[in-house]
JSON list of C-alpha atoms and ligand atoms in Angstrom, two decimals:
[
{"chain": "A", "resi": 1, "resn": "MET", "atom": "CA", "xyz": [141.08, 104.82, 143.81]},
{"chain": "A", "resi": 2, "resn": "ASP", "atom": "CA", "xyz": [137.79, 103.39, 145.58]},
{"chain": "A", "resi": 3, "resn": "SER", "atom": "CA", "xyz": [137.32, 103.74, 149.39]},
{"chain": "A", "resi": 4, "resn": "ALA", "atom": "CA", "xyz": [140.65, 104.98, 150.69]},
{"chain": "A", "resi": 5, "resn": "GLU", "atom": "CA", "xyz": [144.14, 105.43, 149.19]},
{"chain": "A", "resi": 6, "resn": "ARG", "atom": "CA", "xyz": [147.45, 106.90, 150.28]},
{"chain": "A", "resi": 7, "resn": "VAL", "atom": "CA", "xyz": [150.21, 107.96, 148.00]},
{"chain": "A", "resi": 8, "resn": "ILE", "atom": "CA", "xyz": [153.54, 109.73, 148.54]},
{"chain": "A", "resi": 9, "resn": "THR", "atom": "CA", "xyz": [154.22, 112.19, 146.23]},
{"chain": "A", "resi": 10, "resn": "ARG", "atom": "CA", "xyz": [157.78, 113.87, 145.52]},
{"chain": "A", "resi": 11, "resn": "SER", "atom": "CA", "xyz": [157.41, 116.99, 143.40]},
{"chain": "A", "resi": 12, "resn": "PRO", "atom": "CA", "xyz": [154.65, 119.13, 142.54]},
{"chain": "A", "resi": 13, "resn": "GLU", "atom": "CA", "xyz": [154.17, 117.90, 139.17]},
{"chain": "A", "resi": 14, "resn": "GLU", "atom": "CA", "xyz": [153.32, 114.42, 140.92]},
{"chain": "A", "resi": 15, "resn": "THR", "atom": "CA", "xyz": [150.88, 116.15, 142.89]},
{"chain": "A", "resi": 16, "resn": "GLU", "atom": "CA", "xyz": [149.15, 117.61, 139.85]},
{"chain": "A", "resi": 17, "resn": "ALA", "atom": "CA", "xyz": [149.34, 114.39, 138.07]},
{"chain": "A", "resi": 18, "resn": "LEU", "atom": "CA", "xyz": [147.30, 112.94, 140.96]},
{"chain": "A", "resi": 19, "resn": "GLY", "atom": "CA", "xyz": [144.79, 115.78, 140.78]},
{"chain": "A", "resi": 20, "resn": "GLU", "atom": "CA", "xyz": [144.60, 115.04, 136.92]},
{"chain": "A", "resi": 21, "resn": "ARG", "atom": "CA", "xyz": [143.94, 111.30, 137.49]},
{"chain": "A", "resi": 22, "resn": "LEU", "atom": "CA", "xyz": [140.98, 112.17, 139.97]},
{"chain": "A", "resi": 23, "resn": "SER", "atom": "CA", "xyz": [139.54, 114.43, 137.52]},
{"chain": "A", "resi": 24, "resn": "ALA", "atom": "CA", "xyz": [138.73, 111.65, 135.21]},
{"chain": "A", "resi": 25, "resn": "LYS", "atom": "CA", "xyz": [136.19, 110.12, 137.96]},
{"chain": "A", "resi": 26, "resn": "LEU", "atom": "CA", "xyz": [134.36, 113.38, 138.67]},
{"chain": "A", "resi": 27, "resn": "LYS", "atom": "CA", "xyz": [130.71, 113.65, 137.83]},
{"chain": "A", "resi": 28, "resn": "GLU", "atom": "CA", "xyz": [128.49, 116.75, 137.92]},
{"chain": "A", "resi": 29, "resn": "GLY", "atom": "CA", "xyz": [127.33, 117.89, 141.33]},
{"chain": "A", "resi": 30, "resn": "ASP", "atom": "CA", "xyz": [130.40, 116.29, 142.71]},
{"chain": "A", "resi": 31, "resn": "ARG", "atom": "CA", "xyz": [132.30, 118.12, 145.52]},
{"chain": "A", "resi": 32, "resn": "VAL", "atom": "CA", "xyz": [136.07, 117.55, 146.55]},
{"chain": "A", "resi": 33, "resn": "ALA", "atom": "CA", "xyz": [137.27, 118.72, 150.23]},
{"chain": "A", "resi": 34, "resn": "LEU", "atom": "CA", "xyz": [140.81, 119.44, 150.54]},
{"chain": "A", "resi": 35, "resn": "ILE", "atom": "CA", "xyz": [142.47, 119.44, 153.87]},
{"chain": "A", "resi": 36, "resn": "GLY", "atom": "CA", "xyz": [145.62, 119.33, 155.65]},
{"chain": "A", "resi": 37, "resn": "ASP", "atom": "CA", "xyz": [148.62, 121.22, 156.04]},
{"chain": "A", "resi": 38, "resn": "LEU", "atom": "CA", "xyz": [149.72, 124.77, 154.48]},
{"chain": "A", "resi": 39, "resn": "GLY", "atom": "CA", "xyz": [152.11, 124.14, 151.51]},
{"chain": "A", "resi": 40, "resn": "GLY", "atom": "CA", "xyz": [150.68, 120.67, 151.42]},
{"chain": "A", "resi": 41, "resn": "GLY", "atom": "CA", "xyz": [150.02, 120.87, 147.72]},
{"chain": "A", "resi": 42, "resn": "LYS", "atom": "CA", "xyz": [146.41, 121.47, 147.79]},
{"chain": "A", "resi": 43, "resn": "THR", "atom": "CA", "xyz": [146.34, 124.23, 145.09]},
{"chain": "A", "resi": 44, "resn": "ARG", "atom": "CA", "xyz": [148.62, 122.20, 142.99]},
{"chain": "A", "resi": 45, "resn": "PHE", "atom": "CA", "xyz": [146.33, 119.52, 142.95]},
{"chain": "A", "resi": 46, "resn": "VAL", "atom": "CA", "xyz": [143.60, 121.54, 142.05]},
{"chain": "A", "resi": 47, "resn": "ARG", "atom": "CA", "xyz": [145.60, 122.69, 139.06]},
{"chain": "A", "resi": 48, "resn": "GLY", "atom": "CA", "xyz": [145.71, 119.13, 138.19]},
{"chain": "A", "resi": 49, "resn": "ILE", "atom": "CA", "xyz": [141.97, 118.68, 138.30]},
{"chain": "A", "resi": 50, "resn": "ALA", "atom": "CA", "xyz": [141.55, 121.62, 136.05]},
{"chain": "A", "resi": 51, "resn": "ARG", "atom": "CA", "xyz": [143.88, 120.41, 133.44]},
{"chain": "A", "resi": 52, "resn": "GLY", "atom": "CA", "xyz": [142.36, 117.03, 133.67]},
{"chain": "A", "resi": 53, "resn": "LEU", "atom": "CA", "xyz": [138.89, 118.31, 132.98]},
{"chain": "A", "resi": 54, "resn": "GLY", "atom": "CA", "xyz": [140.41, 120.44, 130.12]},
{"chain": "A", "resi": 55, "resn": "SER", "atom": "CA", "xyz": [139.78, 123.87, 131.56]},
{"chain": "A", "resi": 56, "resn": "ARG", "atom": "CA", "xyz": [141.53, 126.53, 129.73]},
{"chain": "A", "resi": 57, "resn": "GLY", "atom": "CA", "xyz": [142.11, 128.81, 132.75]},
{"chain": "A", "resi": 58, "resn": "PHE", "atom": "CA", "xyz": [140.34, 130.37, 135.53]},
{"chain": "A", "resi": 59, "resn": "ILE", "atom": "CA", "xyz": [138.52, 133.64, 135.91]},
{"chain": "A", "resi": 60, "resn": "LYS", "atom": "CA", "xyz": [138.69, 135.09, 139.33]},
{"chain": "A", "resi": 61, "resn": "SER", "atom": "CA", "xyz": [135.14, 135.30, 140.68]},
{"chain": "A", "resi": 62, "resn": "PRO", "atom": "CA", "xyz": [133.72, 138.90, 140.45]},
{"chain": "A", "resi": 63, "resn": "SER", "atom": "CA", "xyz": [132.00, 138.74, 143.85]},
{"chain": "A", "resi": 64, "resn": "TYR", "atom": "CA", "xyz": [134.39, 136.14, 145.68]},
{"chain": "A", "resi": 65, "resn": "THR", "atom": "CA", "xyz": [137.95, 136.60, 146.19]},
{"chain": "A", "resi": 66, "resn": "ILE", "atom": "CA", "xyz": [137.90, 133.20, 147.65]},
{"chain": "A", "resi": 67, "resn": "MET", "atom": "CA", "xyz": [136.54, 131.42, 144.72]},
{"chain": "A", "resi": 68, "resn": "ASN", "atom": "CA", "xyz": [138.18, 130.97, 140.94]},
{"chain": "A", "resi": 69, "resn": "ILE", "atom": "CA", "xyz": [136.12, 129.55, 138.31]},
{"chain": "A", "resi": 70, "resn": "TYR", "atom": "CA", "xyz": [137.48, 127.28, 135.54]},
{"chain": "A", "resi": 71, "resn": "GLN", "atom": "CA", "xyz": [135.66, 127.04, 132.36]},
{"chain": "A", "resi": 72, "resn": "GLY", "atom": "CA", "xyz": [135.85, 125.26, 129.09]},
{"chain": "A", "resi": 73, "resn": "GLY", "atom": "CA", "xyz": [136.38, 121.96, 130.25]},
{"chain": "A", "resi": 74, "resn": "ARG", "atom": "CA", "xyz": [134.39, 118.84, 130.47]},
{"chain": "A", "resi": 75, "resn": "LEU", "atom": "CA", "xyz": [132.41, 120.37, 133.69]},
{"chain": "A", "resi": 76, "resn": "PRO", "atom": "CA", "xyz": [132.91, 123.67, 135.10]},
{"chain": "A", "resi": 77, "resn": "LEU", "atom": "CA", "xyz": [134.79, 123.78, 138.09]},
{"chain": "A", "resi": 78, "resn": "PHE", "atom": "CA", "xyz": [134.64, 125.81, 141.13]},
{"chain": "A", "resi": 79, "resn": "HIS", "atom": "CA", "xyz": [137.62, 126.20, 143.19]},
{"chain": "A", "resi": 80, "resn": "VAL", "atom": "CA", "xyz": [136.88, 127.62, 146.59]},
{"chain": "A", "resi": 81, "resn": "ASP", "atom": "CA", "xyz": [139.55, 128.41, 149.25]},
{"chain": "A", "resi": 82, "resn": "LEU", "atom": "CA", "xyz": [138.06, 128.81, 152.78]},
{"chain": "A", "resi": 83, "resn": "TYR", "atom": "CA", "xyz": [141.37, 129.79, 154.48]},
{"chain": "A", "resi": 84, "resn": "ARG", "atom": "CA", "xyz": [140.14, 133.18, 155.40]},
{"chain": "A", "resi": 85, "resn": "ILE", "atom": "CA", "xyz": [136.70, 132.14, 156.62]},
{"chain": "A", "resi": 86, "resn": "GLY", "atom": "CA", "xyz": [136.51, 132.25, 160.12]},
{"chain": "A", "resi": 87, "resn": "GLY", "atom": "CA", "xyz": [133.80, 129.70, 161.13]},
{"chain": "A", "resi": 88, "resn": "GLU", "atom": "CA", "xyz": [130.35, 128.55, 160.35]},
{"chain": "A", "resi": 89, "resn": "ASP", "atom": "CA", "xyz": [128.58, 131.90, 160.60]},
{"chain": "A", "resi": 90, "resn": "GLU", "atom": "CA", "xyz": [131.27, 133.58, 158.03]},
{"chain": "A", "resi": 91, "resn": "PHE", "atom": "CA", "xyz": [130.80, 130.84, 155.84]},
{"chain": "A", "resi": 92, "resn": "PHE", "atom": "CA", "xyz": [127.10, 130.95, 155.73]},
{"chain": "A", "resi": 93, "resn": "PHE", "atom": "CA", "xyz": [127.45, 134.83, 155.18]},
{"chain": "A", "resi": 94, "resn": "THR", "atom": "CA", "xyz": [129.46, 134.37, 152.03]},
{"chain": "A", "resi": 95, "resn": "GLY", "atom": "CA", "xyz": [126.66, 132.72, 150.10]},
{"chain": "A", "resi": 96, "resn": "LEU", "atom": "CA", "xyz": [129.21, 130.43, 148.43]},
{"chain": "A", "resi": 97, "resn": "GLU", "atom": "CA", "xyz": [126.76, 127.66, 148.98]},
{"chain": "A", "resi": 98, "resn": "GLU", "atom": "CA", "xyz": [125.01, 128.48, 145.75]},
{"chain": "A", "resi": 99, "resn": "PHE", "atom": "CA", "xyz": [128.23, 127.39, 143.90]},
{"chain": "A", "resi": 100, "resn": "ILE", "atom": "CA", "xyz": [129.30, 124.65, 146.02]},
{"chain": "A", "resi": 101, "resn": "TYR", "atom": "CA", "xyz": [125.79, 122.86, 145.92]},
{"chain": "A", "resi": 102, "resn": "GLY", "atom": "CA", "xyz": [125.31, 123.77, 142.26]},
{"chain": "A", "resi": 103, "resn": "ASP", "atom": "CA", "xyz": [126.12, 122.24, 138.78]},
{"chain": "A", "resi": 104, "resn": "GLY", "atom": "CA", "xyz": [129.48, 121.18, 137.93]},
{"chain": "A", "resi": 105, "resn": "VAL", "atom": "CA", "xyz": [132.28, 120.53, 140.34]},
{"chain": "A", "resi": 106, "resn": "SER", "atom": "CA", "xyz": [133.56, 122.34, 143.25]},
{"chain": "A", "resi": 107, "resn": "VAL", "atom": "CA", "xyz": [136.92, 121.57, 145.01]},
{"chain": "A", "resi": 108, "resn": "ILE", "atom": "CA", "xyz": [137.07, 123.28, 148.34]},
{"chain": "A", "resi": 109, "resn": "GLU", "atom": "CA", "xyz": [140.53, 124.02, 150.10]},
{"chain": "A", "resi": 110, "resn": "TRP", "atom": "CA", "xyz": [140.34, 124.56, 153.86]},
{"chain": "A", "resi": 111, "resn": "ALA", "atom": "CA", "xyz": [137.12, 122.52, 154.05]},
{"chain": "A", "resi": 112, "resn": "GLU", "atom": "CA", "xyz": [137.98, 121.98, 157.77]},
{"chain": "A", "resi": 113, "resn": "ARG", "atom": "CA", "xyz": [136.91, 125.61, 158.35]},
{"chain": "A", "resi": 114, "resn": "HIS", "atom": "CA", "xyz": [133.27, 124.41, 157.77]},
{"chain": "A", "resi": 115, "resn": "PRO", "atom": "CA", "xyz": [133.02, 120.64, 158.93]},
{"chain": "A", "resi": 116, "resn": "ALA", "atom": "CA", "xyz": [129.44, 120.13, 157.88]},
{"chain": "A", "resi": 117, "resn": "LEU", "atom": "CA", "xyz": [130.76, 120.65, 154.33]},
{"chain": "A", "resi": 118, "resn": "ILE", "atom": "CA", "xyz": [132.99, 117.63, 154.47]},
{"chain": "A", "resi": 119, "resn": "ARG", "atom": "CA", "xyz": [129.81, 115.34, 155.13]},
{"chain": "A", "resi": 120, "resn": "ASP", "atom": "CA", "xyz": [128.62, 116.36, 151.73]},
{"chain": "A", "resi": 121, "resn": "CYS", "atom": "CA", "xyz": [131.59, 115.39, 149.67]},
{"chain": "A", "resi": 122, "resn": "MET", "atom": "CA", "xyz": [132.22, 112.67, 147.14]},
{"chain": "A", "resi": 123, "resn": "TYR", "atom": "CA", "xyz": [136.13, 112.64, 148.20]},
{"chain": "A", "resi": 124, "resn": "VAL", "atom": "CA", "xyz": [137.83, 114.02, 151.05]},
{"chain": "A", "resi": 125, "resn": "ILE", "atom": "CA", "xyz": [141.79, 114.38, 150.45]},
{"chain": "A", "resi": 126, "resn": "THR", "atom": "CA", "xyz": [144.18, 115.06, 153.12]},
{"chain": "A", "resi": 127, "resn": "PHE", "atom": "CA", "xyz": [147.70, 116.49, 152.48]},
{"chain": "A", "resi": 128, "resn": "LYS", "atom": "CA", "xyz": [150.46, 116.09, 154.78]},
{"chain": "A", "resi": 129, "resn": "TYR", "atom": "CA", "xyz": [153.92, 117.79, 154.55]},
{"chain": "A", "resi": 130, "resn": "LEU", "atom": "CA", "xyz": [156.39, 115.36, 155.09]},
{"chain": "A", "resi": 131, "resn": "GLY", "atom": "CA", "xyz": [159.79, 117.28, 153.75]},
{"chain": "A", "resi": 132, "resn": "GLU", "atom": "CA", "xyz": [160.77, 119.90, 151.21]},
{"chain": "A", "resi": 133, "resn": "ASP", "atom": "CA", "xyz": [159.32, 117.96, 147.90]},
{"chain": "A", "resi": 134, "resn": "GLU", "atom": "CA", "xyz": [157.52, 114.94, 149.82]},
{"chain": "A", "resi": 135, "resn": "ARG", "atom": "CA", "xyz": [153.75, 114.94, 150.58]},
{"chain": "A", "resi": 136, "resn": "GLU", "atom": "CA", "xyz": [151.57, 112.27, 151.64]},
{"chain": "A", "resi": 137, "resn": "ILE", "atom": "CA", "xyz": [148.20, 112.50, 150.09]},
{"chain": "A", "resi": 138, "resn": "SER", "atom": "CA", "xyz": [145.27, 110.42, 151.19]},
{"chain": "A", "resi": 139, "resn": "ILE", "atom": "CA", "xyz": [142.20, 110.12, 149.15]},
{"chain": "A", "resi": 140, "resn": "GLU", "atom": "CA", "xyz": [139.07, 108.79, 150.56]},
{"chain": "A", "resi": 141, "resn": "LYS", "atom": "CA", "xyz": [135.95, 108.14, 148.81]},
{"chain": "A", "resi": 142, "resn": "CYS", "atom": "CA", "xyz": [132.93, 108.96, 150.40]},
{"chain": "A", "resi": 143, "resn": "GLY", "atom": "CA", "xyz": [130.39, 108.67, 148.01]},
{"chain": "A", "resi": 144, "resn": "VAL", "atom": "CA", "xyz": [128.15, 111.82, 148.74]},
{"chain": "A", "resi": 145, "resn": "THR", "atom": "CA", "xyz": [127.09, 113.65, 145.45]},
{"chain": "A", "resi": 146, "resn": "GLY", "atom": "CA", "xyz": [124.11, 115.76, 144.05]},
{"chain": "B", "resi": 201, "resn": "ADP", "atom": "P1", "xyz": [148.63, 124.56, 149.67]},
{"chain": "B", "resi": 201, "resn": "ADP", "atom": "O1", "xyz": [147.54, 124.95, 148.60]},
{"chain": "B", "resi": 201, "resn": "ADP", "atom": "O2", "xyz": [148.03, 123.14, 150.35]},
{"chain": "B", "resi": 201, "resn": "ADP", "atom": "O3", "xyz": [148.73, 125.35, 150.69]},
{"chain": "B", "resi": 201, "resn": "ADP", "atom": "P2", "xyz": [150.47, 124.93, 147.33]},
{"chain": "B", "resi": 201, "resn": "ADP", "atom": "O4", "xyz": [149.82, 123.83, 146.35]},
{"chain": "B", "resi": 201, "resn": "ADP", "atom": "O5", "xyz": [149.91, 126.20, 147.33]},
{"chain": "B", "resi": 201, "resn": "ADP", "atom": "O6", "xyz": [149.67, 124.43, 148.92]},
{"chain": "B", "resi": 201, "resn": "ADP", "atom": "O7", "xyz": [151.85, 124.79, 147.47]},
{"chain": "B", "resi": 201, "resn": "ADP", "atom": "C1", "xyz": [152.91, 123.86, 147.76]},
{"chain": "B", "resi": 201, "resn": "ADP", "atom": "C2", "xyz": [154.08, 124.21, 147.51]},
{"chain": "B", "resi": 201, "resn": "ADP", "atom": "O8", "xyz": [155.13, 123.27, 147.71]},
{"chain": "B", "resi": 201, "resn": "ADP", "atom": "C3", "xyz": [154.44, 124.68, 146.26]},
{"chain": "B", "resi": 201, "resn": "ADP", "atom": "O9", "xyz": [155.22, 125.82, 146.24]},
{"chain": "B", "resi": 201, "resn": "ADP", "atom": "C4", "xyz": [155.09, 123.40, 145.55]},
{"chain": "B", "resi": 201, "resn": "ADP", "atom": "O10", "xyz": [156.03, 123.87, 144.52]},
{"chain": "B", "resi": 201, "resn": "ADP", "atom": "C5", "xyz": [155.66, 123.29, 146.51]},
{"chain": "B", "resi": 201, "resn": "ADP", "atom": "N1", "xyz": [156.10, 121.47, 146.84]},
{"chain": "B", "resi": 201, "resn": "ADP", "atom": "C6", "xyz": [157.04, 120.82, 146.72]},
{"chain": "B", "resi": 201, "resn": "ADP", "atom": "N2", "xyz": [157.06, 119.36, 146.56]},
{"chain": "B", "resi": 201, "resn": "ADP", "atom": "C7", "xyz": [155.51, 119.32, 146.47]},
{"chain": "B", "resi": 201, "resn": "ADP", "atom": "C8", "xyz": [154.61, 118.11, 146.15]},
{"chain": "B", "resi": 201, "resn": "ADP", "atom": "N3", "xyz": [155.20, 117.03, 146.22]},
{"chain": "B", "resi": 201, "resn": "ADP", "atom": "N4", "xyz": [153.27, 118.36, 145.85]},
{"chain": "B", "resi": 201, "resn": "ADP", "atom": "C9", "xyz": [152.91, 119.58, 145.97]},
{"chain": "B", "resi": 201, "resn": "ADP", "atom": "N5", "xyz": [153.78, 120.71, 145.97]},
{"chain": "B", "resi": 201, "resn": "ADP", "atom": "C10", "xyz": [154.81, 120.47, 146.52]},
{"chain": "B", "resi": 202, "resn": "MG", "atom": "MG1", "xyz": [146.14, 126.53, 148.66]}
]
């Protein structure tokens, strides 16, 4: 899965399995940007990452409705969804950077809401809706960690 890889998945389970496969490569301080179509499978993919890390389930962040924290696995996983974040100003206002640039792994849905963040990611993964059960998922390794 080095540099870039493009996969077609034909079920939600296949998308989850792809997330699980990526999880094995993740190290502390890695950030993963998920971009692309609504209904593209981003949230399903995160579920696979969580399962792969061995997380037991998530807790809703007490302060952030746009973040879930998965614990109990190999690394803590911060699952952030920027869908409701308007723009750069609003992003900075959330204070989410503390988690995104903290210990553990962070996975950011709708990272395109905050383009500067994409440059700081180890992987950028693009989801495309092809048909009812078909998704094209492109995994690009960018190599930015810590
Ligand atoms: P996103 O977070 O990108 O908006 P979700 O993961 O929440 O997308 O939802 C994807 C939806 O598409 C789910 O209802 C899922 O069951 C369905 N689906 C159908 N085929 C696939 C597939 N190949 N991969 C992922 N999800 C799929
Ligand atoms: Mg989602």
